[in-house]
Coordinates of C-alpha atoms and ligand atoms in Angstrom, one line a residue:
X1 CA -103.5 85.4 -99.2
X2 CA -103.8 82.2 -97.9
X3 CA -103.3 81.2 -94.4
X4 CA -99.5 81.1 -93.1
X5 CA -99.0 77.7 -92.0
X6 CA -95.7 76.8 -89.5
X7 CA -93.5 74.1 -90.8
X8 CA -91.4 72.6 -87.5
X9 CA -88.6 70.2 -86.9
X10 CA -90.1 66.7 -86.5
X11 CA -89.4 63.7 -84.5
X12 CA -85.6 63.5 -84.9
X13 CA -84.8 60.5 -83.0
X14 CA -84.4 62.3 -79.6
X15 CA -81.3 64.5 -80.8
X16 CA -80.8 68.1 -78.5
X17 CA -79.6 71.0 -80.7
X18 CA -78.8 69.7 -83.9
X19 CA -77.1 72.5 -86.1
X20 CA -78.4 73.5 -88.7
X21 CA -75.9 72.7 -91.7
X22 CA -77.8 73.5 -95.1
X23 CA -80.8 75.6 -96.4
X24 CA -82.4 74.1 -99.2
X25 CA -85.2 76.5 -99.7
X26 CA -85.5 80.4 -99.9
X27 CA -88.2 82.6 -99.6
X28 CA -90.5 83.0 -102.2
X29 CA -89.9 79.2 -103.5
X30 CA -92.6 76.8 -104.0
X31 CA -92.4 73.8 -102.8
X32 CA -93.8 70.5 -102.7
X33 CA -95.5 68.9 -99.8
X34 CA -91.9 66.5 -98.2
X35 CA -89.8 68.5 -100.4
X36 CA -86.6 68.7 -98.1
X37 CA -86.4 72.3 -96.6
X38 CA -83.0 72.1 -94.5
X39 CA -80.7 70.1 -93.4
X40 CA -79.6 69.2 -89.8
X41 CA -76.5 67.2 -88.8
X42 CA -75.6 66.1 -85.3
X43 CA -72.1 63.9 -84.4
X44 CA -74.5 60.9 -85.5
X45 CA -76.7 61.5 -88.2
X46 CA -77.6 63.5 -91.2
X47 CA -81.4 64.4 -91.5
X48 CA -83.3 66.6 -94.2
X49 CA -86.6 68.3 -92.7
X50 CA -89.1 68.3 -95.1
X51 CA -92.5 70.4 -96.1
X52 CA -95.2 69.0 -94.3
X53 CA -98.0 70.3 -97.4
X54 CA -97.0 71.9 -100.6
X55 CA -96.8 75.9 -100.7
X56 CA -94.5 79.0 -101.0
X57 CA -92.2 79.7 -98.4
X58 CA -93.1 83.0 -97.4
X59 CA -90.3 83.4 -94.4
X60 CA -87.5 81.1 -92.5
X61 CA -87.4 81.4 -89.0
X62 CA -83.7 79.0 -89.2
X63 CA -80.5 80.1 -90.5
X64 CA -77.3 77.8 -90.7
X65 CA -75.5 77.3 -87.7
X66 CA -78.8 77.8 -85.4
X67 CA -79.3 74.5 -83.4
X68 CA -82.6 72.9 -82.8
X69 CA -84.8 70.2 -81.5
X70 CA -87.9 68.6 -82.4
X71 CA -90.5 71.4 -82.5
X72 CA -88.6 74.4 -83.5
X73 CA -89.8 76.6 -86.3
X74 CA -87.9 76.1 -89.5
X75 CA -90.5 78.8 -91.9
X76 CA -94.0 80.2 -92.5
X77 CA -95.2 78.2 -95.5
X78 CA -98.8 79.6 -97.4
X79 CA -99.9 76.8 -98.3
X80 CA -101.6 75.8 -101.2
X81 CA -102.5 72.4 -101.2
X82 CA -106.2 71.5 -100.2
X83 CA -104.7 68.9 -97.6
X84 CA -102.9 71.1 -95.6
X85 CA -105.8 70.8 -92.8
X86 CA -104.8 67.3 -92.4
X87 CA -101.6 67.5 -92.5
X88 CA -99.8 66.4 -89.2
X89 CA -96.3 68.3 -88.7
X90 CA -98.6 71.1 -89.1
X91 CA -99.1 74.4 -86.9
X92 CA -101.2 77.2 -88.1
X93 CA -99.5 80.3 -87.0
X94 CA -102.5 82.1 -85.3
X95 CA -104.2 80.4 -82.8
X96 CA -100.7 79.8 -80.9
X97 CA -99.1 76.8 -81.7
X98 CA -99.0 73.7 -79.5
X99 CA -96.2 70.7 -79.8
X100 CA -98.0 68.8 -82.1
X101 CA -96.9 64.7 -83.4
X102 CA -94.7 64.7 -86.0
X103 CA -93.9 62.6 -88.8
X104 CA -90.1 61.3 -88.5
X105 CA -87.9 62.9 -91.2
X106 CA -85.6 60.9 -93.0
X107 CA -82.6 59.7 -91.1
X108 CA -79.1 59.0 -93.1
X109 CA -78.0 56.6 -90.7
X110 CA -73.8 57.5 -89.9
X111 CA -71.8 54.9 -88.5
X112 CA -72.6 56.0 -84.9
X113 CA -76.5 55.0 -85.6
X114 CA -75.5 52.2 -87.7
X115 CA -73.2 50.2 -85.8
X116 CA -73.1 51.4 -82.7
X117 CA -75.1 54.6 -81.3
X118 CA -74.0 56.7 -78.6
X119 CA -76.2 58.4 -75.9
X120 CA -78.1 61.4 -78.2
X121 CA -76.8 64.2 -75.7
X122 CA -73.2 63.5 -75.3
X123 CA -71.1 65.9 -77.6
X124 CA -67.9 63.8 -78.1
X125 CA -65.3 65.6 -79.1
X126 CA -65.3 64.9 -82.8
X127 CA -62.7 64.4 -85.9
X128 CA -63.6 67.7 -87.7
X129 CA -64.6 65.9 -91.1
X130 CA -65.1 69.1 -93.2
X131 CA -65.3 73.1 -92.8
X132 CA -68.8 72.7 -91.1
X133 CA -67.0 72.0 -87.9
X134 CA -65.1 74.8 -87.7
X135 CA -67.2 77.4 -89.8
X136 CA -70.8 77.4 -89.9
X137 CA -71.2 80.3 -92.1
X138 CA -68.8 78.4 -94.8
X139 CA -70.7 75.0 -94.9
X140 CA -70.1 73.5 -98.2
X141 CA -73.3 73.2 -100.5
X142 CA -73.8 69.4 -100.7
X143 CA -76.6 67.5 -100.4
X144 CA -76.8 64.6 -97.3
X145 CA -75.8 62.1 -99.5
X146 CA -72.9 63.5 -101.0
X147 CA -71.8 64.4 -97.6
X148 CA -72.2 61.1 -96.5
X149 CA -70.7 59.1 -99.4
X150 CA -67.5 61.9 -99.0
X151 CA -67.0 61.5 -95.7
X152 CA -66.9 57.4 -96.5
X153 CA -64.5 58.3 -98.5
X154 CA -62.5 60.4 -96.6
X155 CA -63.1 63.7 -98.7
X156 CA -63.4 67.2 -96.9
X157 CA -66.4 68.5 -98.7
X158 CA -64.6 72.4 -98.1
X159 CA -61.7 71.5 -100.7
X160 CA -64.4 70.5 -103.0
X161 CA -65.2 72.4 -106.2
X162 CA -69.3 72.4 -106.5
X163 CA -70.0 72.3 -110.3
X164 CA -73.8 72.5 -109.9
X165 CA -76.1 75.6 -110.0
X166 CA -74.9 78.0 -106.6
X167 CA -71.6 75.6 -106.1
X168 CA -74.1 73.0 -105.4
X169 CA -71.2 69.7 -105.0
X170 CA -72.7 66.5 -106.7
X171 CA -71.2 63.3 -106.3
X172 CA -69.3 63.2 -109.9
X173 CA -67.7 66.3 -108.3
X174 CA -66.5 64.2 -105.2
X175 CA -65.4 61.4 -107.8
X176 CA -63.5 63.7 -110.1
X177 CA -62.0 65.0 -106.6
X178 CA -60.7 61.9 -105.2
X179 CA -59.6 60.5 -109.1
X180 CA -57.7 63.6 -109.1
X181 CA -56.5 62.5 -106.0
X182 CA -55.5 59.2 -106.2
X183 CA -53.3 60.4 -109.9
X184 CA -51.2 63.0 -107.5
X185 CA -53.4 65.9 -108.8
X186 CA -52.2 68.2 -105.8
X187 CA -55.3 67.5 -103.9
X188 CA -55.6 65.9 -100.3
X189 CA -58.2 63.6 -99.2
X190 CA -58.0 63.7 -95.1
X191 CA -58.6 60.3 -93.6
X192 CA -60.2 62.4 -90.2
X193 CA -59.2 65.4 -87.8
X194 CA -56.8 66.6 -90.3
X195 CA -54.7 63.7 -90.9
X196 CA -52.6 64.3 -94.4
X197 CA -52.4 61.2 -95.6
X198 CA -50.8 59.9 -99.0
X199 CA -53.6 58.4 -101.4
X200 CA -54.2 54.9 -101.1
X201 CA -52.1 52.7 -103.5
X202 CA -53.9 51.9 -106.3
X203 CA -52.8 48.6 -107.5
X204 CA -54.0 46.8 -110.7
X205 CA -54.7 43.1 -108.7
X206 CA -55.3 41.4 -112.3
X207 CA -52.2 42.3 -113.3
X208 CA -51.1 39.3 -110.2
X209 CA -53.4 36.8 -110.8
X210 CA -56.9 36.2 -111.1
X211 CA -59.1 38.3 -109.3
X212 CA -62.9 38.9 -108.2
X213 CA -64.3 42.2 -106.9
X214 CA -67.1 42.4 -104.6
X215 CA -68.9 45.4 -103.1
X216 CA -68.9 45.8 -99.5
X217 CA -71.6 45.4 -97.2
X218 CA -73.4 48.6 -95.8
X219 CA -72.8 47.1 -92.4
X220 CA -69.2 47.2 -93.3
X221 CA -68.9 50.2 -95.2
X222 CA -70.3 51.9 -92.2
X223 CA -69.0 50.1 -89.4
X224 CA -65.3 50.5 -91.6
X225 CA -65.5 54.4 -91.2
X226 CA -66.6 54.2 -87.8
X227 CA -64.0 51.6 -86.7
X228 CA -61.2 53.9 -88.6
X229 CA -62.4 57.2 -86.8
X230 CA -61.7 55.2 -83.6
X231 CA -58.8 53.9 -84.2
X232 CA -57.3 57.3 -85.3
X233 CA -58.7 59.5 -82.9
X234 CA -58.4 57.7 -80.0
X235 CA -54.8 56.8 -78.2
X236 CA -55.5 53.3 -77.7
X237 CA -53.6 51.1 -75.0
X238 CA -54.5 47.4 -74.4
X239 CA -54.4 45.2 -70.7
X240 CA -53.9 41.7 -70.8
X241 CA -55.0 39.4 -68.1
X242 CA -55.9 35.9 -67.5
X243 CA -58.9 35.0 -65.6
X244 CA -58.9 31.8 -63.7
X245 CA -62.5 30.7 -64.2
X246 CA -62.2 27.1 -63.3
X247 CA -65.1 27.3 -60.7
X248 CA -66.8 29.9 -62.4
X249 CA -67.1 27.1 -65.4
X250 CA -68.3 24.4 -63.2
X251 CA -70.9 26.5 -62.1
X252 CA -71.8 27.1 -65.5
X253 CA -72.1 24.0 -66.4
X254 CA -74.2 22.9 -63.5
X255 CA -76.5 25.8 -64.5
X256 CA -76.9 25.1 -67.6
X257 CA -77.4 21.0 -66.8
X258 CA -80.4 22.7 -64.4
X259 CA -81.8 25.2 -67.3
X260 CA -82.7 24.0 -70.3
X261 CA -85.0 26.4 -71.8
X262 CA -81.8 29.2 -72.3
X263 CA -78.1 28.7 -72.9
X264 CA -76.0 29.9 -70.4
X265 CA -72.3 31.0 -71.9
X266 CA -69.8 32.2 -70.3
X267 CA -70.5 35.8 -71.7
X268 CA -73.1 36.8 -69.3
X269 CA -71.0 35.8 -66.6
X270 CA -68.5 38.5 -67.8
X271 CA -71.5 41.2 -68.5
X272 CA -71.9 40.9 -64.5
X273 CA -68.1 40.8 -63.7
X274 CA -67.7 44.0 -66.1
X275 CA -71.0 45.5 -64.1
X276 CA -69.4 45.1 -60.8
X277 CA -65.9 46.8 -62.2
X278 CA -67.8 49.6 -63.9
X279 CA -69.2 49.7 -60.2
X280 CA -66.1 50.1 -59.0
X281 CA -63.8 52.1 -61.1
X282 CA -66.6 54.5 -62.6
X283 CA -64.5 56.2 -65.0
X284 CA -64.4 53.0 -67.1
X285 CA -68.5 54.3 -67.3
X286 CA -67.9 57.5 -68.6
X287 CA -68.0 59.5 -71.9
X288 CA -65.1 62.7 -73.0
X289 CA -67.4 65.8 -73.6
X290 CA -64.8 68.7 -74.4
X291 CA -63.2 69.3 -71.4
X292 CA -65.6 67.3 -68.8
X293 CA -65.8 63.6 -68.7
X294 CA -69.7 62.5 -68.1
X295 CA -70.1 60.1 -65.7
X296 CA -73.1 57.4 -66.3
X297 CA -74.7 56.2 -63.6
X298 CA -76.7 53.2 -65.7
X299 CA -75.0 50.2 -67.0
X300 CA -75.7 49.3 -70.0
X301 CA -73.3 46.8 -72.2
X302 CA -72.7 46.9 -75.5
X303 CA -72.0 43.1 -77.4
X304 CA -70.3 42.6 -80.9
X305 CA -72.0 40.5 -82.9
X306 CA -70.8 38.7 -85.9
X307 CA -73.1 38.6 -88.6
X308 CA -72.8 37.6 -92.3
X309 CA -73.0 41.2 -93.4
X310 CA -70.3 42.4 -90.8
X311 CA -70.1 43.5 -87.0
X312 CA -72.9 45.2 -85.4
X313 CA -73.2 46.3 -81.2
X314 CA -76.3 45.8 -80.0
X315 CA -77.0 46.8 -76.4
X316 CA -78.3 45.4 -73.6
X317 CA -79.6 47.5 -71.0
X318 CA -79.4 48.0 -67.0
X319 CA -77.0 44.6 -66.9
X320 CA -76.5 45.5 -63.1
X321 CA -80.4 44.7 -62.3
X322 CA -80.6 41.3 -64.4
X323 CA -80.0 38.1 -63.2
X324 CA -78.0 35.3 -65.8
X325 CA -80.4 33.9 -66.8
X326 CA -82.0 36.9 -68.2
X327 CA -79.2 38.3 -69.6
X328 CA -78.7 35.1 -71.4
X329 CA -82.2 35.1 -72.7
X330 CA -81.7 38.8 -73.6
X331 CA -78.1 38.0 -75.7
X332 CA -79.8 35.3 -77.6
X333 CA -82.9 37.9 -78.4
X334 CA -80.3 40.6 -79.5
X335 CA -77.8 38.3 -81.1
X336 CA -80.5 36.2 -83.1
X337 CA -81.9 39.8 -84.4
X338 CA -78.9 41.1 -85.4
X339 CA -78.4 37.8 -87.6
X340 CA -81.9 38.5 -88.7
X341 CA -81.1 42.4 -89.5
X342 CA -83.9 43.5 -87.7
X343 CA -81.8 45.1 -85.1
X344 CA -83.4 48.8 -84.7
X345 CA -81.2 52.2 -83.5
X346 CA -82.5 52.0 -80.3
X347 CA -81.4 48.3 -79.9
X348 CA -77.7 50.2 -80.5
X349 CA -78.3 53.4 -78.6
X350 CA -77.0 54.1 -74.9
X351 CA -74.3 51.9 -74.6
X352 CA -71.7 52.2 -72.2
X353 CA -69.0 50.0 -72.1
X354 CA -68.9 47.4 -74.9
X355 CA -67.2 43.3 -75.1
X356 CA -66.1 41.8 -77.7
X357 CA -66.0 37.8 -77.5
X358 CA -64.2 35.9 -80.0
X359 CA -64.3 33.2 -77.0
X360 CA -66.5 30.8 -79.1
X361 CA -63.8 30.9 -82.1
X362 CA -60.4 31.3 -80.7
X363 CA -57.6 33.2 -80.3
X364 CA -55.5 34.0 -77.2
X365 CA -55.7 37.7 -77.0
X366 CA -56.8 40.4 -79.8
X367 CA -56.5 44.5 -79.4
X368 CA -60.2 45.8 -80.1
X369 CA -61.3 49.0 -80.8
X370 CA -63.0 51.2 -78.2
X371 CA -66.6 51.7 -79.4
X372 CA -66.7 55.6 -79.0
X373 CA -67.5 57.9 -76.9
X374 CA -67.3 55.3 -74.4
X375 CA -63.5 54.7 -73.5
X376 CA -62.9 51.2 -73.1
X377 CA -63.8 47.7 -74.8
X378 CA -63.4 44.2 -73.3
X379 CA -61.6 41.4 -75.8
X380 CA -62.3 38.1 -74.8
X381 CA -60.5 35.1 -76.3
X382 CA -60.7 31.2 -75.7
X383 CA -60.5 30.0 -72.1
X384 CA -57.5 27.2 -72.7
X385 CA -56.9 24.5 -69.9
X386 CA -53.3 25.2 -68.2
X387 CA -50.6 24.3 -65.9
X388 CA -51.0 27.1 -63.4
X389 CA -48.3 27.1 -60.0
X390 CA -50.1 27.2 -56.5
X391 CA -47.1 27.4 -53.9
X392 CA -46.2 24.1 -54.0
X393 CA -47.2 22.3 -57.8
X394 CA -48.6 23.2 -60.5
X395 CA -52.6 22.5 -60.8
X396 CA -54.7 22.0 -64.2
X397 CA -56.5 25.7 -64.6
X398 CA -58.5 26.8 -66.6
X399 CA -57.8 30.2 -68.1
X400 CA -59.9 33.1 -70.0
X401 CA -57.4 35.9 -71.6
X402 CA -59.1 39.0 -71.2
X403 CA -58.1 41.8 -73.5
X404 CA -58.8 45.6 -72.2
X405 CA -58.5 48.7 -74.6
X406 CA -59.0 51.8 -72.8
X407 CA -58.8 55.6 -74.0
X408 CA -55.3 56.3 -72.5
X409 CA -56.7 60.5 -72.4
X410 CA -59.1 59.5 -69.6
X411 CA -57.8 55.8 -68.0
X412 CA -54.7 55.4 -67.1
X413 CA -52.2 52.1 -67.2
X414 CA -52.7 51.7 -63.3
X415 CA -56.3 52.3 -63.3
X416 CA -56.7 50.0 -66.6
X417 CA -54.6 47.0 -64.6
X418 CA -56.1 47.7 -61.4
X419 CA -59.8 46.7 -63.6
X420 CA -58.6 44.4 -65.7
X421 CA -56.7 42.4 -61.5
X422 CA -60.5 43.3 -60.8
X423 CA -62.3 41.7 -62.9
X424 CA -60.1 38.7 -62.9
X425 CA -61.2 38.4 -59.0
X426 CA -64.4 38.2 -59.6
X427 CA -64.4 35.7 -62.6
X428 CA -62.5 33.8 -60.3
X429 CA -64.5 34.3 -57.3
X430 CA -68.2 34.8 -58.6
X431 CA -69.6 35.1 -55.0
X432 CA -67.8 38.2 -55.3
X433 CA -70.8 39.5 -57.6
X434 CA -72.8 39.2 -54.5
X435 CA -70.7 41.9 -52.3
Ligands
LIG501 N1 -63.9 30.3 -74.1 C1 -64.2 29.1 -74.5 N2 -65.5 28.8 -75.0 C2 -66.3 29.8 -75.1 C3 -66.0 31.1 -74.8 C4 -64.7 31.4 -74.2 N3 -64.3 32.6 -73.9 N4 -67.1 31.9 -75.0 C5 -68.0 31.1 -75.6 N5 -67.6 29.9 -75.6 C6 -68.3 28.7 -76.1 C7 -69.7 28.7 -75.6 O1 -69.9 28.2 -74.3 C8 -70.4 27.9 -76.7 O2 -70.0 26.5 -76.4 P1 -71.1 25.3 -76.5 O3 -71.7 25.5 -77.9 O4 -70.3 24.1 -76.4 O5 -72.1 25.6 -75.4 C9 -69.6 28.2 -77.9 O6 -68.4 28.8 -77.5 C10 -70.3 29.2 -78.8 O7 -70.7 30.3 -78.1 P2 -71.4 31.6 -78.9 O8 -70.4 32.3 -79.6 O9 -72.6 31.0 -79.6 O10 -72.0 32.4 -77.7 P3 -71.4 33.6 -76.9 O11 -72.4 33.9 -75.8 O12 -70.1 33.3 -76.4 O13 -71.3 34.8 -77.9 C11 -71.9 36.4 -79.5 C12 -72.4 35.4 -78.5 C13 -73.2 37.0 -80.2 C14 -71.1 37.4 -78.9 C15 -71.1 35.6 -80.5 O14 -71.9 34.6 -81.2 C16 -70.4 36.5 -81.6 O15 -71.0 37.0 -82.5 N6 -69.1 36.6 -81.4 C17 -68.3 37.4 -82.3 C18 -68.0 38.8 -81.8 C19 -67.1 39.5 -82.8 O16 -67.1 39.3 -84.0 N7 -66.2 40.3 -82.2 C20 -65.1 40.9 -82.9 C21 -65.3 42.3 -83.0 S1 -63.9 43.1 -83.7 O17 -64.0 42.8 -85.2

C-alpha cells in the first residue's frame, strides 16, 4: 500500500473552531488532488477544505459538528499521485507531523467578510439561518453555494427537499422552493431567527409603465443581507444631538490652510472625539457573546464608504494612537481603495465601533444600522450655520447633527445620551482630546 498521507485544515483566515458542517467525501473514495473534502462554516464564512494530492481516502479523522482550526486532521489519504512529495498542506503520518504552511482554501465570502468583518473569535449570538444551528447531526446536504445563494434568499436549507443523489439540495431545488413559495404553495421562507414572514409581493412593474431590470451588485447583494440581519436582529434605538463645532471648524480650516499635502475633513476630527467617548463609556467598545459582553480594549473605527457598486466599512485601526493628520492620510488610503475595489478582508476585519458620514451630501439626521457585533454606529449629517441662544442673544453657530444607534440589549437611553452630551463636548471643545 502506498504511504498514508495526512490531509489538514489549511490557512482559514485566522478562524478558532470552525464547525464542521458537511462531509463531502467517504472512505474508500478517490479523489482528486483540491477535490473539496468537507465543509466548514463559522458566523462569517463558508469554506470547503480540499485534497492537498489526489488519492483514496482511507479514514476521516472529522465528523460533522466537530470544530477545528488551521492544522487539525480532516483524513488519511493513500495517495496516488507522483506529486504528493511536493505537495505543501501535506503531512506524512509517520515521522510525527509538524504544523506545516498551508495553501488557503477557498473562502465564500458572507456578508460579515464582505462588507464588514467582525473580530474572528467573537461568537455573536446569531439569527439561526437553517437546522445547522440548532442540530449538527441534521445539517442539510447542500453544497456552500447553495447555502449561500439560500440564505441570500432567505430560505432555511432544513425545509428544503434535496432532489440530487443522497438528498443532495441543488439550487433548482432552492428555486422550485421559493417559486412554490412566492404562489402560496404552503411553504415558508424565513427572513432570519425564525421570523414568519409573508412572501414578498410579486408585482408585474410592466404592467405600470415602462420598466428596466438590473441585477444587483455583489457588494449590495451581500451588504443587503447583512444590513437586513441587523436590522432585524438587533433592537435598534437612535440619539440625536447637535454638536457645536464652530471652533472646531476654524481650526480645521487653519489646518488645512497649513497642510497641503492631505485633506483634513471634519471626519477625523470625529474618529478622535468617538475614541475619547469609547474611552470613556467602554461598553460603547464592546461585542454580545451569549451571555457575556467582550470588552475591547483597542480602538479601531470602522468608515462607510460610498462606492459605485454599494457601501463597504473599511477599518481603520488603533485611531487612539494617530494623530489627524494621519488618520486623514489613512481615510483617503482606505476610502480611495474601496472606490478602487481593492479593499482586502483584513482592511474590514476588527472593527469596533463604526461612522457613517453623509456630512459631505446632506441631510439633517439619518437612523443607521449598527454594523454587528459591535453595538453602536455614528450618523453624521451636514453641519448647517444657526441661530443658537447664549444667555442673553442669539449667536450665528455652527452645528453638526450627530445621529447615535446603539443595541438597546446592551446600552441603554441614559448611557447612549450621556455619549452622544459627550461627544458633543469634545467637538465643541477639542482641547478636550488632550485630557
Ligand atoms: N458637514 C459639512 N461638510 C462636511 C461634512 C459635514 N458633516 N463632512 C464632510 N464635509 C465636507 C468636507 O469638508 C468636504 O468639503 P470640501 O470639499 O469643501 O473640503 C466635502 O464635504 C466632501 O467630503 P468627503 O465626503 O469627500 O470626505 P469625508 O472625509 O467627509 O468622507 C467618506 C469620506 C469616505 C466617508 C465619504 O466620501 C463617503 O463615502 N461618505 C458616504 C458614507 C455613506 O454612504 N454612509 C451611508 C451608510 S448607510 O447607507
Amino acid at each position: 500500500m502506498a504511504e498514508l498521507k495526512e490531509a489538514r485544515v489549511p490557512d482559514i483566515g485566522g478562524h478558532n473552531d470552525v464547525p464542521v458542517i458537511e462531509l463531502l467525501v467517504k472512505v474508500g473514495d478517490i479523489v482528486k488532488k483540491d477535490q473539496s473534502l468537507l465543509t466548514l462554516e463559522s458566523d462569517k464564512a463558508t469554506m470547503e477544505v480540499p485534497a492537498p494530492f489526489a488519492g483514496i481516502v482511507r479514514e476521516l479523522k472529522l465528523k460533522i459538528g466537530d470544530e477545528v482550526s488551521e492544522g487539525a486532521i480532516v483524513a488519511l489519504i493513500e495517495a496516488t499521485d507522483a506529486t504528493v512529495g511536493a505537495a505543501s498542506a501535506v503531512t506524512p503520518v509517520s515521522p510525527p507531523p509538524s504544523p506545516q504552511p498551508v495553501a488557503a482554501a477557498p473562502i465564500v465570502a458572507t456578508p460579515d467578510v464582505m462588507v464588514a468583518a467582525a473580530p474572528a473569535t467573537i461568537n455573536t449570538p446569531a439569527p439561526t439561518f437553517g437546522a445547522e444551528a440548532l442540530m449538527p447531526d441534521q445539517v442539510p446536504y447542500a453544497s456552500p453555494a447553495v447555502r449561500v445563494f439560500a440564505r441570500e434568499l432567505g430560505v432555511d436549507l432544513a425545509k428544503v427537499a434535496g432532489s440530487e443523489r443522497g438528498g443532495r439540495i441543488s439550487k433548482e431545488d432552492v428555486q422550485a422552493f421559493v417559486k412554490k413559495a412566492l404562489a402560496g404553495g404552503g411553504a415558508t421562507v424565513t427572513a432570519g431567527g425564525g421570523l414568519n414572514l409573508i412572501p414578498w409581493p410579486q408585482v408585474d412593474f410592466g404592467k405600470f409603465g415602462a420598466v428596466e431590470s438590473q441585477p444587483l451588485s455583489r457588494i449590495k447583494k451581500l451588504s443587503g443581507a447583512n444590513l437586513a440581519r441587523n436590522w432585524a436582529m438587533i433592537p435598534h434605538v437612535t440619539q440625536f444631538e447637535d454638536a457645536d463645532i464652530t471652533e472646531m471648524e476654524a481650526f480645521r480650516k487653519k489646518l488645512g490652510e497649513e497642510q497641503k499635502d492631505v485633506k483634513v475633513t471634519p471626519l477625523v476630527f470625529l474618529i478622535k472625539a468617538v475614541v475619547a467617548a469609547l474611552k470613556k463609556y467602554p461598553a460603547f467598545n464592546s461585542s454580545l457573546d451569549g451571555e457575556n459582553l467582550i470588552l475591547k480594549k483597542y480602538f479601531h473605527v470602522g468608515i462607510a464608504v460610498d462606492t459605485p457598486d454599494g457601501l463597504v466599512v473599511p477599518v481603520i485601526r488603533d485611531c487612539d494612537q494617530k494623530g489627524l493628520l494621519q488618520l486623514s492620510a489613512e481615510l483617503a488610503e482606505i476610502s480611495g481603495k474601496a472606490r478602487e475595489k481593492k479593499l482586502g478582508p483584513n482592511d474590514m476585519q476588527g472593527g469596533c465601533f463604526s461612522i457613517s458620514s453623509l456630512g459631505g451630501i446632506g441631510g439633517t439626521a439619518f437612523t443607521p444600522i449598527i454594523n454587528a457585533p459591535e453595538v453602536a454606529i455614528l450618523g453624521v449629517s451636514k453641519s448647517q450655520m444657526k441661530p443658537v441662544w447664549n444667555g442673553s442673544e442669539f449667536a450665528p453657530r455652527l452645528l453638526l447633527p450627530l445621529s447615535l444607534s446603539y443595541d438597546h440589549r446592551v446600552i441603554d437611553g441614559a448611557a447612549a445620551a450621556r455619549f452622544t452630551t459627550y461627544l458633543s463636548q469634545v467637538l465643541g471643545d477639542i482641547r478636550r482630546l488632550l485630557v
